[in-house]
Coordinates of C-alpha atoms in Angstrom, one line a residue:
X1 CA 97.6 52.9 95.3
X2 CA 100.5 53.1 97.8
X3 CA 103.6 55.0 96.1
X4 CA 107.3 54.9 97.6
X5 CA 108.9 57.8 97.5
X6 CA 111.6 59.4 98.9
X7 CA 111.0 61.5 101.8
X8 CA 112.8 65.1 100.3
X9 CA 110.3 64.1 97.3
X10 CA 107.1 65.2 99.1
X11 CA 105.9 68.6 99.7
X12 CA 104.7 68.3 102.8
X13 CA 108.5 67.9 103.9
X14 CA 109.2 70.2 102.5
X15 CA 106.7 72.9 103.8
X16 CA 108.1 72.0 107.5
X17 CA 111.4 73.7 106.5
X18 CA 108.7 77.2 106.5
X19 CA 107.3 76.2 110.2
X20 CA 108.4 78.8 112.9
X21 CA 110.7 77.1 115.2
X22 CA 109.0 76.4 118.3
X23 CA 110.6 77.7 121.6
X24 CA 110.5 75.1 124.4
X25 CA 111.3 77.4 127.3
X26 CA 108.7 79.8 126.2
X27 CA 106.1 77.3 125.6
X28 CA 106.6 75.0 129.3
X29 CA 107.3 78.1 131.4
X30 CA 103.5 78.6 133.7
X31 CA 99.8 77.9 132.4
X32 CA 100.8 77.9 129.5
X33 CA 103.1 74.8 129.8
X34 CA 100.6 73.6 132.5
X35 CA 97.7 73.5 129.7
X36 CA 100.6 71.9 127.0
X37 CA 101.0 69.1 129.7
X38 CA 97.1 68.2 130.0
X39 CA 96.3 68.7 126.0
X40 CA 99.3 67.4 124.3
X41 CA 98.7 63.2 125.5
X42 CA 97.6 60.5 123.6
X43 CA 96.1 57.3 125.3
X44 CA 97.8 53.8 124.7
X45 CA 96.9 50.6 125.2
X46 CA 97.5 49.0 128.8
X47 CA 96.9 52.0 130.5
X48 CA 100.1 53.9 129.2
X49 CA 100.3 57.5 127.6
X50 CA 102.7 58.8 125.2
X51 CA 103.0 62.5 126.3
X52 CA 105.1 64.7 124.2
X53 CA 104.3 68.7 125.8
X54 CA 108.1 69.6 125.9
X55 CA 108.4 67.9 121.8
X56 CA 109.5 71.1 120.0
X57 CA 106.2 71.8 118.5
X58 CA 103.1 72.9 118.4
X59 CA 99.3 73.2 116.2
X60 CA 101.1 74.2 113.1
X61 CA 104.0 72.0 113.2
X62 CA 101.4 69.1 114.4
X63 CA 99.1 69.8 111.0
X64 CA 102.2 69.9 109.4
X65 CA 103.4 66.5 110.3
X66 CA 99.6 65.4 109.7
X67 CA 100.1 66.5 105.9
X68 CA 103.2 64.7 105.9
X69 CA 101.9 61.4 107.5
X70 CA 99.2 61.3 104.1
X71 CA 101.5 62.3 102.0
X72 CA 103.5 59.6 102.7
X73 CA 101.1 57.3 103.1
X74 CA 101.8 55.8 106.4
X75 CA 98.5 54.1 107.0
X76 CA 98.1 52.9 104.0
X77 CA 101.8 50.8 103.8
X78 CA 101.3 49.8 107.3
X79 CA 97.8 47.9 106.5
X80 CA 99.5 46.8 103.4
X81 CA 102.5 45.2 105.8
X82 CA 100.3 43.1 108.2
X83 CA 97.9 42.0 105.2
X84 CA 101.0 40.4 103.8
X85 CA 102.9 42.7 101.1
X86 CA 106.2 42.2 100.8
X87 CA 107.6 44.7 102.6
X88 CA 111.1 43.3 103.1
X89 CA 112.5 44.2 99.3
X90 CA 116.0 43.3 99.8
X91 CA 115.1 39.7 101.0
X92 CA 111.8 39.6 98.9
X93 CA 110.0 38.7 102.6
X94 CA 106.9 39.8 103.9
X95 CA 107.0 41.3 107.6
X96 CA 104.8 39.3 110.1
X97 CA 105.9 40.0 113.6
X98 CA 102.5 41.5 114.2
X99 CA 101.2 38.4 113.4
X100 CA 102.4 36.7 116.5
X101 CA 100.2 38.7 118.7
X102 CA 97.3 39.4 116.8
X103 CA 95.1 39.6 113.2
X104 CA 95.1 43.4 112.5
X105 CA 93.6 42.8 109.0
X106 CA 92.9 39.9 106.0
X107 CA 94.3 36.5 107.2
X108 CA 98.0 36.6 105.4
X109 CA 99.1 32.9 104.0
X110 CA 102.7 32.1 102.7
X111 CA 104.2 29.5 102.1
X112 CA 100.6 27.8 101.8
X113 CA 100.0 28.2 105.4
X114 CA 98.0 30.4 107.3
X115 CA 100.8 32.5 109.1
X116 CA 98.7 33.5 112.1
X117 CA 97.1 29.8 112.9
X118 CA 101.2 28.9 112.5
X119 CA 102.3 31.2 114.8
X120 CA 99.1 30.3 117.5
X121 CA 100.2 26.8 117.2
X122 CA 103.8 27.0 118.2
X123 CA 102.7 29.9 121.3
X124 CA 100.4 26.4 121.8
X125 CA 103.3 23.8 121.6
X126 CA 105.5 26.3 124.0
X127 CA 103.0 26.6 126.5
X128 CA 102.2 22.5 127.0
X129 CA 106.0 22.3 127.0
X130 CA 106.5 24.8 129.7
X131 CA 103.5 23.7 131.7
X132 CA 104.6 20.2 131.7
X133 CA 108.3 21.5 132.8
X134 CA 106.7 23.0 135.3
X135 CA 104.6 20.2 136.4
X136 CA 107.5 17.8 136.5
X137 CA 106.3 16.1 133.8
X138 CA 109.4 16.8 131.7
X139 CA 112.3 16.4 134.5
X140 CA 115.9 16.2 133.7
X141 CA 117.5 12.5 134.1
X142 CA 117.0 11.9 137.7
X143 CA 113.5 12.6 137.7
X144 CA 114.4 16.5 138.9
X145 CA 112.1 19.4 137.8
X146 CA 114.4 22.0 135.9
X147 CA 115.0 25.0 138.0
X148 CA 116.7 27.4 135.6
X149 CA 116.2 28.1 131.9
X150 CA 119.2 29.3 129.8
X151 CA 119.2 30.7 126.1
X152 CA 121.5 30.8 123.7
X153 CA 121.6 33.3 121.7
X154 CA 122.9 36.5 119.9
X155 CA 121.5 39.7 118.3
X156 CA 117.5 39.7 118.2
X157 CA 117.5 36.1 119.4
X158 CA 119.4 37.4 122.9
X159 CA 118.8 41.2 123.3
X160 CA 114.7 41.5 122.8
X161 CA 114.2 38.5 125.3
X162 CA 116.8 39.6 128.0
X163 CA 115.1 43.1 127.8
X164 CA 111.9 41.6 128.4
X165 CA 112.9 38.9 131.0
X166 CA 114.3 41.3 133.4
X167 CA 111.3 43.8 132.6
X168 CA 108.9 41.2 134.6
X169 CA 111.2 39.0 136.7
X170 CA 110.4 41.2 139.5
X171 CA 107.0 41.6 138.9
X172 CA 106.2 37.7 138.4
X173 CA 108.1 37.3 141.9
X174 CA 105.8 39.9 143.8
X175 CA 102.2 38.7 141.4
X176 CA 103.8 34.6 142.1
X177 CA 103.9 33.4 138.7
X178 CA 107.9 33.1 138.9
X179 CA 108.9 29.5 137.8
X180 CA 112.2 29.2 136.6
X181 CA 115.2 32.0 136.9
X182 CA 116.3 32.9 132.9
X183 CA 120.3 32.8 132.5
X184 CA 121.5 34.9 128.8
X185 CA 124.1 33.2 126.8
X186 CA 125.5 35.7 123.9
X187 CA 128.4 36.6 123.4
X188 CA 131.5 34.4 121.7
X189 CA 133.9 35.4 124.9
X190 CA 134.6 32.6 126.3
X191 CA 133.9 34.2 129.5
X192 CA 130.6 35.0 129.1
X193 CA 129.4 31.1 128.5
X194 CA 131.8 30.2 131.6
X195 CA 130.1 32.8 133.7
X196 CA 126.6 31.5 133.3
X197 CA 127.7 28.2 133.1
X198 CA 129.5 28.5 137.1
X199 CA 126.5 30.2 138.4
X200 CA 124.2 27.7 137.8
X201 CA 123.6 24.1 138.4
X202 CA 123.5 22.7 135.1
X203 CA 122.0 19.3 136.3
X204 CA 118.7 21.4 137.6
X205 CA 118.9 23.5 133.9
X206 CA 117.4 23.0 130.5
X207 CA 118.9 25.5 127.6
X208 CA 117.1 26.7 124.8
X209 CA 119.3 27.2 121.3
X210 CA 117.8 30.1 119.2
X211 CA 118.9 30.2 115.8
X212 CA 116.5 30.5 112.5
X213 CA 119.1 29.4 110.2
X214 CA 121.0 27.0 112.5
X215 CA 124.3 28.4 111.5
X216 CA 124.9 31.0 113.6
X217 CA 128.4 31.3 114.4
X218 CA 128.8 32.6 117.9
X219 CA 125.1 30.5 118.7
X220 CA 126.4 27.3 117.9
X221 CA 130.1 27.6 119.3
X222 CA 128.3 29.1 122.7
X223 CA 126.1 25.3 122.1
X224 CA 129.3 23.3 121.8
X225 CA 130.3 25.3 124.8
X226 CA 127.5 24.2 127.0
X227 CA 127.6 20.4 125.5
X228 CA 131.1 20.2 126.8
X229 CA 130.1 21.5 130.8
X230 CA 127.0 18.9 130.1
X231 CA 128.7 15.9 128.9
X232 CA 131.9 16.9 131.7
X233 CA 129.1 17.0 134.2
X234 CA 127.7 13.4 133.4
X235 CA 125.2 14.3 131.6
X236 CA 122.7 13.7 128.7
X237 CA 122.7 16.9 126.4
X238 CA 120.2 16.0 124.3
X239 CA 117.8 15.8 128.0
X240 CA 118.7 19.4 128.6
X241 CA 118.4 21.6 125.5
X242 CA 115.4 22.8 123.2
X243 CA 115.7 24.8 119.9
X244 CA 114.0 27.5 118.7
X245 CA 114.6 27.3 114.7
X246 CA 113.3 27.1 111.3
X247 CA 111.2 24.2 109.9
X248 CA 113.8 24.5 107.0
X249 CA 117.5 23.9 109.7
X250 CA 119.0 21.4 110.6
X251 CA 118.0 21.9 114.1
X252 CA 114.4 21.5 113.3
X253 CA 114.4 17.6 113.4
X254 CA 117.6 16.7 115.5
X255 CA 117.8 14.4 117.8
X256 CA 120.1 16.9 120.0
X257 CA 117.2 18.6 121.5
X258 CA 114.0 17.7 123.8
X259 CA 111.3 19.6 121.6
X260 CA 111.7 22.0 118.6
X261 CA 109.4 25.0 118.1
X262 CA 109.5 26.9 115.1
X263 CA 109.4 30.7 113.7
X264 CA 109.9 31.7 110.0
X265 CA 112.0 33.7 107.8
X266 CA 109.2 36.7 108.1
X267 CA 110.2 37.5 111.4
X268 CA 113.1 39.4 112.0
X269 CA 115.5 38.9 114.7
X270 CA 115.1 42.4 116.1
X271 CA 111.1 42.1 116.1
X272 CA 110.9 38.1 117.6
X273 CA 110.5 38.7 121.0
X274 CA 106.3 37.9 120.8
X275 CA 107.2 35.3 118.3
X276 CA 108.8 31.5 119.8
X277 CA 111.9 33.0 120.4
X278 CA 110.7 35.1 123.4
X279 CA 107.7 32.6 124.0
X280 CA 110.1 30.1 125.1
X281 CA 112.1 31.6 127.6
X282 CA 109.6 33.7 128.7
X283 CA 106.7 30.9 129.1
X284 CA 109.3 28.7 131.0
X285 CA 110.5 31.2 133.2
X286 CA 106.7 32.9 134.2
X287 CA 104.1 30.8 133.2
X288 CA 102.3 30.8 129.4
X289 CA 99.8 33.3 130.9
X290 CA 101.9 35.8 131.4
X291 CA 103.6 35.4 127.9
X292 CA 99.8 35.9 126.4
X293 CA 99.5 39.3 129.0
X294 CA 102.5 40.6 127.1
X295 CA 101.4 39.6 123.4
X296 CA 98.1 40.8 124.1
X297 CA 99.2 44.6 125.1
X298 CA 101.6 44.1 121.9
X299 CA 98.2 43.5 120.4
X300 CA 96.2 45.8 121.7
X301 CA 98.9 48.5 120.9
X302 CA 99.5 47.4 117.3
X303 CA 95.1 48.1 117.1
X304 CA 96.2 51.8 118.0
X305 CA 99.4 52.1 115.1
X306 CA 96.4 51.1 112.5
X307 CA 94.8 54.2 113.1
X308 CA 94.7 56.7 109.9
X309 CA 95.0 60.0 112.1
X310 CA 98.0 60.6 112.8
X311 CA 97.3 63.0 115.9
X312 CA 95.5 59.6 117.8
X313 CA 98.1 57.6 117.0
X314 CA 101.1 57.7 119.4
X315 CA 103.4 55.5 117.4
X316 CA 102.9 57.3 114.0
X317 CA 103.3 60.9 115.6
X318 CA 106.0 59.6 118.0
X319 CA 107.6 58.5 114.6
X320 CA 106.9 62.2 112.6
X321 CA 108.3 63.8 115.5
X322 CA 111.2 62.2 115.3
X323 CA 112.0 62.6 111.6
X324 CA 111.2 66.2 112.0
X325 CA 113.8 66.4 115.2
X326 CA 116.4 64.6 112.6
X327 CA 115.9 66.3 109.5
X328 CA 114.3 69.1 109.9
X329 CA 116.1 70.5 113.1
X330 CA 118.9 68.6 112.6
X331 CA 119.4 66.3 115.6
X332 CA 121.3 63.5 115.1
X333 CA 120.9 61.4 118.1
X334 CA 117.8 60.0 120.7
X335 CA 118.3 58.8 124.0
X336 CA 116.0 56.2 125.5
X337 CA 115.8 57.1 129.5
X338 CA 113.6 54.7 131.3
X339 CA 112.8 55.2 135.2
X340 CA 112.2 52.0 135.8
X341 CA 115.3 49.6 136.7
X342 CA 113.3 46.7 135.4
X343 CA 114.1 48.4 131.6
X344 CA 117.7 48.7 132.7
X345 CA 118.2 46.4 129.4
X346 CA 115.3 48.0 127.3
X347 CA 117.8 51.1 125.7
X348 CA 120.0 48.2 124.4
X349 CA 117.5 46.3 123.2
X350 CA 116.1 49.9 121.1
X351 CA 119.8 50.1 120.2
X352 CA 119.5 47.0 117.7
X353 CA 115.7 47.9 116.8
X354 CA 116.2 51.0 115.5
X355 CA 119.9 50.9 114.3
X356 CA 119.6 47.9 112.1
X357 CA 116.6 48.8 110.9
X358 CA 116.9 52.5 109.6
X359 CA 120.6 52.7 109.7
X360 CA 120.6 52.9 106.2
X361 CA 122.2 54.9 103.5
X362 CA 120.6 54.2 100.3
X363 CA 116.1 53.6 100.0
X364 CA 114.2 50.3 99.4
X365 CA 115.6 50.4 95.5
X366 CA 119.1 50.6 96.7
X367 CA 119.0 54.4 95.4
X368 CA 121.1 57.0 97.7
X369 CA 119.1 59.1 100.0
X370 CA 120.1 62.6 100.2
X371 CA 119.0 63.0 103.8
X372 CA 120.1 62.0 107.6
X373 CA 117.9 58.6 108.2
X374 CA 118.1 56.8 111.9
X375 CA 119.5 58.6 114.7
X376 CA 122.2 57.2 116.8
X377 CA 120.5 55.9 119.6
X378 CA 121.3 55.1 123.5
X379 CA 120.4 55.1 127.2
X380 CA 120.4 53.7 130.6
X381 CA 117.8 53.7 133.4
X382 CA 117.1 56.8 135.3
X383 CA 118.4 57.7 138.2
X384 CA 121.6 56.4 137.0
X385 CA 122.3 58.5 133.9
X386 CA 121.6 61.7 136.1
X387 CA 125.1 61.1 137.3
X388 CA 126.4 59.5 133.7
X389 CA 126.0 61.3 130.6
X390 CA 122.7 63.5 131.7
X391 CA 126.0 66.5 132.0
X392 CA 126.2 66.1 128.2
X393 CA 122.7 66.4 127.5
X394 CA 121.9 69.6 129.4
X395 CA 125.2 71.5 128.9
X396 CA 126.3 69.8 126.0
X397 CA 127.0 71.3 122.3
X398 CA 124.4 69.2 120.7
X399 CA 120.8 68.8 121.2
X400 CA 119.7 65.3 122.2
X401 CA 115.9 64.7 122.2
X402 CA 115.0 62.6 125.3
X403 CA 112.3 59.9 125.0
X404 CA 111.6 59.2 129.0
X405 CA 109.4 56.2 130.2
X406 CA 108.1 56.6 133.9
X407 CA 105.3 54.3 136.0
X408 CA 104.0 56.0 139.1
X409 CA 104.7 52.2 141.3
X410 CA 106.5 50.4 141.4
X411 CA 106.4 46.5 141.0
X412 CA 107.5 44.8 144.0
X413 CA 104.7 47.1 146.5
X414 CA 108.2 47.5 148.9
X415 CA 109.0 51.1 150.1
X416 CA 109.9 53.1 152.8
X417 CA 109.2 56.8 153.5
X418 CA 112.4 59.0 153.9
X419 CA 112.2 62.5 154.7
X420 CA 108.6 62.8 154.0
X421 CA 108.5 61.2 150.8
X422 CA 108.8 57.1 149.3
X423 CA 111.5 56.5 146.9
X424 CA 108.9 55.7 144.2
X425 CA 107.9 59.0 144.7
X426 CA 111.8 60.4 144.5
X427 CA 111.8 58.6 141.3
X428 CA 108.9 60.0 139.6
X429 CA 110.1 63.6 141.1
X430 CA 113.5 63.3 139.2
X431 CA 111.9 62.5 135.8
X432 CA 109.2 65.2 136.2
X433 CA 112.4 67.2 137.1
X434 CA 114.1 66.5 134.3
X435 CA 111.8 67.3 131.7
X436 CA 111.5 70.6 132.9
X437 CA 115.0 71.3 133.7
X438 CA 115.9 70.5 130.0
X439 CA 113.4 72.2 128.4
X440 CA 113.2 75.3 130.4
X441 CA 116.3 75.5 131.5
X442 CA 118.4 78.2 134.5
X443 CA 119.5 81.5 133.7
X444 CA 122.8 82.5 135.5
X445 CA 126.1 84.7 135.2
X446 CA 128.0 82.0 135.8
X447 CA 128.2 80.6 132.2
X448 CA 129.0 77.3 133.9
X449 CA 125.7 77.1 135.7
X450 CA 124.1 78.2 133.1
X451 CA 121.7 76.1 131.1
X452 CA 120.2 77.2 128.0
X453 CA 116.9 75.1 128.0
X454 CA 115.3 73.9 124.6
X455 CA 116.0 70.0 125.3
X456 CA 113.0 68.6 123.7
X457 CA 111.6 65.4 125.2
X458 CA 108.5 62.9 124.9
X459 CA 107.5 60.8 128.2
X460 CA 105.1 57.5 128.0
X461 CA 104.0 57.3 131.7
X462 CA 101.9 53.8 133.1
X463 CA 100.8 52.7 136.1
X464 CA 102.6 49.6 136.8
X465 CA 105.4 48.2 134.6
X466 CA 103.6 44.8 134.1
X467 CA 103.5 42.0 131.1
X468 CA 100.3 44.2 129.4
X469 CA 102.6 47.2 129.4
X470 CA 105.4 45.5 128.3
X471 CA 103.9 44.4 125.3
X472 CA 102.1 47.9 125.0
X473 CA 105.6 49.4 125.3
X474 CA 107.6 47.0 123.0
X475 CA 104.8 47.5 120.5
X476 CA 104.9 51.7 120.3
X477 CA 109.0 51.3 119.7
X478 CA 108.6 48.9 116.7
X479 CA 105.7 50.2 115.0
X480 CA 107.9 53.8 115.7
X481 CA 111.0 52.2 114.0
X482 CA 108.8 51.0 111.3
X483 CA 106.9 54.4 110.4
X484 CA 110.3 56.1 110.4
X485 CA 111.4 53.7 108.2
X486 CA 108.3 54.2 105.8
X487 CA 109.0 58.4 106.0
X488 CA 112.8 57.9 105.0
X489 CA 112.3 55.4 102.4
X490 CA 114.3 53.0 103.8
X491 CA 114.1 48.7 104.0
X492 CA 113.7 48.8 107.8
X493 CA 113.9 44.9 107.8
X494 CA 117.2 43.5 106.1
X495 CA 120.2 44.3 108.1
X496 CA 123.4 43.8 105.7
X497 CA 125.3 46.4 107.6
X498 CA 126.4 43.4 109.9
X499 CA 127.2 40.7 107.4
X500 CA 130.6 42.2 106.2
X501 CA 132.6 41.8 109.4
X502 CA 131.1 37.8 109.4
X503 CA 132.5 37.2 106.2
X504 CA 136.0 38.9 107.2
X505 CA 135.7 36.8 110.4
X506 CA 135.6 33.5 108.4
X507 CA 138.6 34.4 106.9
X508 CA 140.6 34.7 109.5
X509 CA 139.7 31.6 111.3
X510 CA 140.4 29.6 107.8
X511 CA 143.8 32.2 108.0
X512 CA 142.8 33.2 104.3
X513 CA 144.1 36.6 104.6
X514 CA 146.9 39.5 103.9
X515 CA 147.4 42.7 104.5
X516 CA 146.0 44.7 107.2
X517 CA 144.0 41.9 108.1
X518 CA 146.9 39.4 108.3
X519 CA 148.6 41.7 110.8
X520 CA 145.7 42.4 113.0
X521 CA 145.3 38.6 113.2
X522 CA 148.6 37.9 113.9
X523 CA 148.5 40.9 116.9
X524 CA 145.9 38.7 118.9
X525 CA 147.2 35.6 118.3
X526 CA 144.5 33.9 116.2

């Protein structure tokens, strides 16, 4: 029977506070960091491997984290999650996401549906829309195939499927499965609709709305938005836009849109990018195949997060290490560092994943917690954040653990030898660089060039970022968030934290307010 406790409840936790601290430099400095390298790598799925040598631990701590991972139960409430419990207690929801990619256990119905044949079905209805896009079957008014794809959308419905877009754009260009260029409408500012809107040519474009509800604010302002430049341009908006939406909204059977496709309220925003609302814009703008390459390295990854042992599963230990950097060493931060440019949108999409998720201050009863829970997170692409923020993290006051992600080529197959090396291979040297710089360190009298060492950092290293990968890769960072989630006690799929400042917001625009918030309003003019 699977029991929820919190985490400063178990004594497992409590027996890592009596683990000798492990010392990086020590442990990564010759052989002996050599041998850490070769034993200390689990296999993934798509050919990836979460490493995690310079992690601050070692066979003791490991066991320990074991202990805790059965204590807690971790398994066991992760094979009750995608055979349909209801995970989600402060929306009474069950927690399907996995669903959209694979069956990991007993078929799950809701709602008196089959949730896996549901979500097969619309991945079905996308991909004969897309492929009849592309065909020309669907054209806009003229008889003109669509060139460009646009969504609308904010939060999970805009971030996840950016992320993911740019992750492959390149790659479906070199491996020619590039249909149609994806634009990213998000943001309320005015400016960022406009952008979009005077870079493309909206004649040759076909938008796709994402909202479950249908009453997104900021979604369905940015829609009215794009209406406007359509019906300004001559055109038919109801011959240019698709939504992505609950059976249940009032988008679901409008007559504003070209087709419909549907996802449910068991899906949350920050985990939809394998359900419609990444299917969409990712099927139109590379093909259907390559949307089922990514959901089936999201599936084959999700096979690897069912395992019980904790020690062959990278997303459960990846998870325990964490926890035990935040609450047992006292970190209070993570930074994402991909060497890839294609992920140059990946930290940001981690940022809502794992904030909104574990950002939490009370457990799954709305009880307190009396312990740190999710770490502040951020990043940016390597090389670039060697000459941003990478000062802090070496030199800095506080310990950052570093989670890279490296692939030894590149996608496009273009490079060019400079002084006796390609700059894939300059790439790869920085974050091989990097790993040891921060956990090993420079002595030197010059307490300015001195660097203390001890950075902890994990690294999942691939062959090729490509859709398997992706999917592999998206898949480790959820299930990550979701066993962290599980350790801390926390409801890692309700995200009231952002519903307060909507409210407020409402106010305002109705000009029902006073005080503070009647001064601020009048400042910028609203």
């Amino acid at each position: 029977m699977v029991t929820w406790n919190n985490l400063d409840t178990l004594a497992s936790y409590q027996n890592l506070f009596n683990e000798k601290r492990v010392n990086i430099a020590e442990a990564m400095t010759g052989e002996n960091g050599a041998e850490r390298v070769r034993k200390y790598s689990i296999p993934m799925a798509a050919g990836l491997a979460y490493n995690f040598a310079a992690k601050q631990v070692d066979e003791s701590v490991l066991e320990a984290l074991a202990k805790l991972a059965d204590e807690a139960q971790l398994a066991e409430k992760f094979e009750e999650l995608y055979n349909g419990a209801v995970i989600n207690t402060g929306e009474n929801r069950l927690v399907l996401h996995h669903l959209t990619r694979g069956q990991l256990g007993e078929a799950v119905v809701a709602d008196d549906v089959d949730k896996r044949a549901f979500y097969v079905a619309q991945q079905e209805k996308i991909a004969e829309f897309a492929n009849k896009v592309h065909a020309g079957e669907i054209t806009n008014a003229a008889g003109e195939k669509f060139t460009t794809v646009v969504q609308i959308g904010i939060g999970g419905s805009d971030l996840g499927p950016r992320a993911m877009y740019l992750a492959l754009e390149n790659w479906a260009k070199k491996n020619n499965t590039f249909k149609m260029e994806a634009k990213f409408i998000s943001n309320v500012d005015p400016d960022d609709a406009a952008g979009v809107l005077n870079s493309i040519d909206v004649a040759h474009s076909i938008f796709v709305l994402v909202s479950k509800s249908g009453t997104t604010l900021e979604t369905l302002t940015n829609e009215s938005f794009v209406k406007d430049a359509l019906q300004k341009a001559g055109l038919d908006a109801s011959k240019h836009m698709i939504a992505v939406t609950s059976e249940t909204s009032p988008l679901a059977k409008s007559d504003d849109y070209l087709a419909a496709f549907f996802m449910d309220d068991y899906i949350g925003g920050r985990y939809s990018s394998t359900s419609a609302v990444g299917g969409a814009v990712l099927s139109l703008a590379f093909g259907p195949e390559v949307f089922a390459q990514f959901l089936e390295g999201a599936a084959e990854e999700d096979k690897l997060a069912a395992e019980k042992d904790a020690l062959k599963n990278p997303a459960m230990l990846d998870a325990l290490i964490g926890v035990y950097e935040r609450n047992v060493l006292g970190y209070p931060s993570t930074a994402v560092l991909p060497y890839s440019q294609a992920l140059s949108r990946f930290p940001a999409h981690l940022q809502q994943a794992d904030m909104e998720s574990n950002g939490k201050s009370v457990n799954r009863f709305g009880e307190p917690v009396n312990y740190p829970t999710g770490p502040v997170l951020f990043g940016e692409p390597g090389t670039n954040g060697q000459h941003s923020f990478y000062q802090l993290l070496h030199q800095g006051t506080d310990i950052v653990p570093l989670q890279f992600v490296g692939f030894k080529n590149n996608q496009f197959g273009m490079d060019v030898d400079i002084q006796g090396s390609t700059s894939q291979q300059k790439l790869c040297a920085n974050v091989a660089a990097q790993i040891i710089a921060f956990a090993c360190g420079k002595a030197d009298e010059n307490r300015n060039k001195n660097f203390e060492g001890g950075r902890p950092s994990s690294i999942i290293i691939g062959e090729q970022l490509n859709p398997a990968a992706l999917g592999a890769l998206l898949s480790h960072f959820e299930n990550k968030i979701m066993f962290q989630g599980f350790l801390w006690n926390l409801n890692s799929f309700d995200q009231e934290g952002v519903q307060l400042g909507k409210v407020l917001a409402k106010r305002v625009l109705a000009h029902e307010t006073d005080g503070a918030l009647k001064v601020f309003s009048d400042l910028l003019n609203i």
